[in-house]
Amino acid sequence: MSLGFQRSKRQSNASSSSQSPPPGSAQRRGRSSGSLLNRLGHYLTGGSNSHHLAAEATATRPAKMLTRSDTGSLAFPSDSETGGMLPSSGSNPSRIFKLRQVINSDQVDMDELNKLLWSGCPFDSDFDVRVKAWELALGYLPPRKEQQRSALDRKRREYRVLTREFADVFTLSTEETLPASATASQQQQYACLRQIRVDIPRTFSELSIFTSERIQKMMERILYIWAARNPTPGYVQGINDILTPFVVILLQAKAGLPIKDVNVDDETLFSDGELMEVESDAYWLLSRVLSDIKDYYTPGQPGIQRLILRLKDIVKRVDEKLASHLEDEM
C-alpha cells in the first residue's frame, strides 16, 4: 500500500524546489513578507492557539510598537516610517482607504504595504482587502497587477494536480492497523495521517465551520499534502492552528459574510469549485508561512534557538541590567 510518499528522489527534489525559495530569495522578498510573518511568528513561537490566530484574522489588538532604536538592526519600521500609526482595534477609515489604494495599484509598493500592515489590517477592513493584503505580503500574489490573475490561476491548477496525486490516500481508514508488510516509511506517514485526523476536530470547534465535514476534509488534504511534500519536518501538532486564520479570511471573502454567519454546507453559497479555490489559496498561504519557519520544528529546533539569541541581543541593548539578571538566573 502506498500513502503517496513513495516518490522518486527526482520528484522529491522537484517538489522541494517548488515549495522552498531559491538561495537568496528570502532576502529579496524580506521586505514584502517580513511584516506579516513577524506578526504570525509571534503566535507560532509564543504558544498561542487557534483561538488567537482566528481572532487575528478578523481583528487586531493593541500592542506596543517597537522602533529601530529599540531593536538595532532588526527590520522593524520606525514611527516615522509608519506615519505614527499604532495598532488599534478600532475603526480607521483613512488607513483602510489607503490600504485599498495600495493593493489595487498597477504596481504594488511593497514597502508601503508593509508599513500599512505593520499594525495589522483594521478590524473593519472589507474581507477582500484583508485577503489580498495577506496574499501580497506573503508573496503569493506578485506585486504587478497584470500578472496576478494568471499567477493565481496557475497556483490553483498546481494544487488541483496535487490533490489528484494524493487522492487515494484520503480514502484510507486510520481506524485499522497497517499490515505487517508495511514499510517503516509507510508506518510513519500512516501515523501522520492519523494524527492530522485526530487534531482537526480540535481546531477551534467553537466556530461551526470547523465542525463541518467539508472544511475538515479540506484541512485534512491541505495538511497531509504539505507534510508529504515536506517530510522534514513533516506534520507536527499546531500546524493545523496556523492554517486556521487563512481558512477564516478566505471563506469570509468568498461568502462576503462574517465567519460566524458562514454556512459552508450551503451548496448555494459555496459550490465545490469555490471551496476548492479557498482550499488551494489556503494551502499556498500556509506553505509560504511554513517555508520560513520549518527549522522551528526540525530536531534541535535551530530556528527557535536563533530567535532566542536575537531576543537575548535585543534585551541586552535595551536593558543591560535586566539582561545581566536573566543571565545570572539561568
mmCIF file of N, CA and C in Angstrom, residues 16 91 101 196 216 222 237 265 286:
data_model
loop_
_atom_site.group_PDB
_atom_site.id
_atom_site.type_symbol
_atom_site.label_atom_id
_atom_site.label_comp_id
_atom_site.label_asym_id
_atom_site.label_seq_id
_atom_site.Cartn_x
_atom_site.Cartn_y
_atom_site.Cartn_z
ATOM 1 N N SER A 16 10.486 19.844 -3.539
ATOM 2 C CA SER A 16 11.166 20.701 -2.585
ATOM 3 C C SER A 16 11.487 22.044 -3.188
ATOM 4 N N SER A 91 -11.988 51.484 14.431
ATOM 5 C CA SER A 91 -12.137 51.764 13.010
ATOM 6 C C SER A 91 -11.078 52.759 12.563
ATOM 7 N N GLN A 101 -6.084 51.405 -1.834
ATOM 8 C CA GLN A 101 -5.379 52.057 -2.941
ATOM 9 C C GLN A 101 -4.078 51.331 -3.273
ATOM 10 N N ILE A 196 -3.233 13.896 11.988
ATOM 11 C CA ILE A 196 -3.987 15.002 11.389
ATOM 12 C C ILE A 196 -5.475 14.824 11.653
ATOM 13 N N GLN A 216 -13.419 20.079 7.355
ATOM 14 C CA GLN A 216 -12.474 19.133 7.949
ATOM 15 C C GLN A 216 -11.738 18.339 6.876
ATOM 16 N N ILE A 222 -5.090 19.649 2.869
ATOM 17 C CA ILE A 222 -4.044 20.670 2.916
ATOM 18 C C ILE A 222 -2.877 20.209 3.782
ATOM 19 N N GLN A 237 1.911 18.761 15.466
ATOM 20 C CA GLN A 237 0.725 19.365 16.070
ATOM 21 C C GLN A 237 0.920 20.871 16.182
ATOM 22 N N ASP A 265 -21.927 24.410 4.506
ATOM 23 C CA ASP A 265 -22.676 23.260 3.998
ATOM 24 C C ASP A 265 -23.794 23.676 3.047
ATOM 25 N N LEU A 286 -0.424 28.956 3.608
ATOM 26 C CA LEU A 286 0.207 28.184 4.686
ATOM 27 C C LEU A 286 1.637 27.810 4.306
#
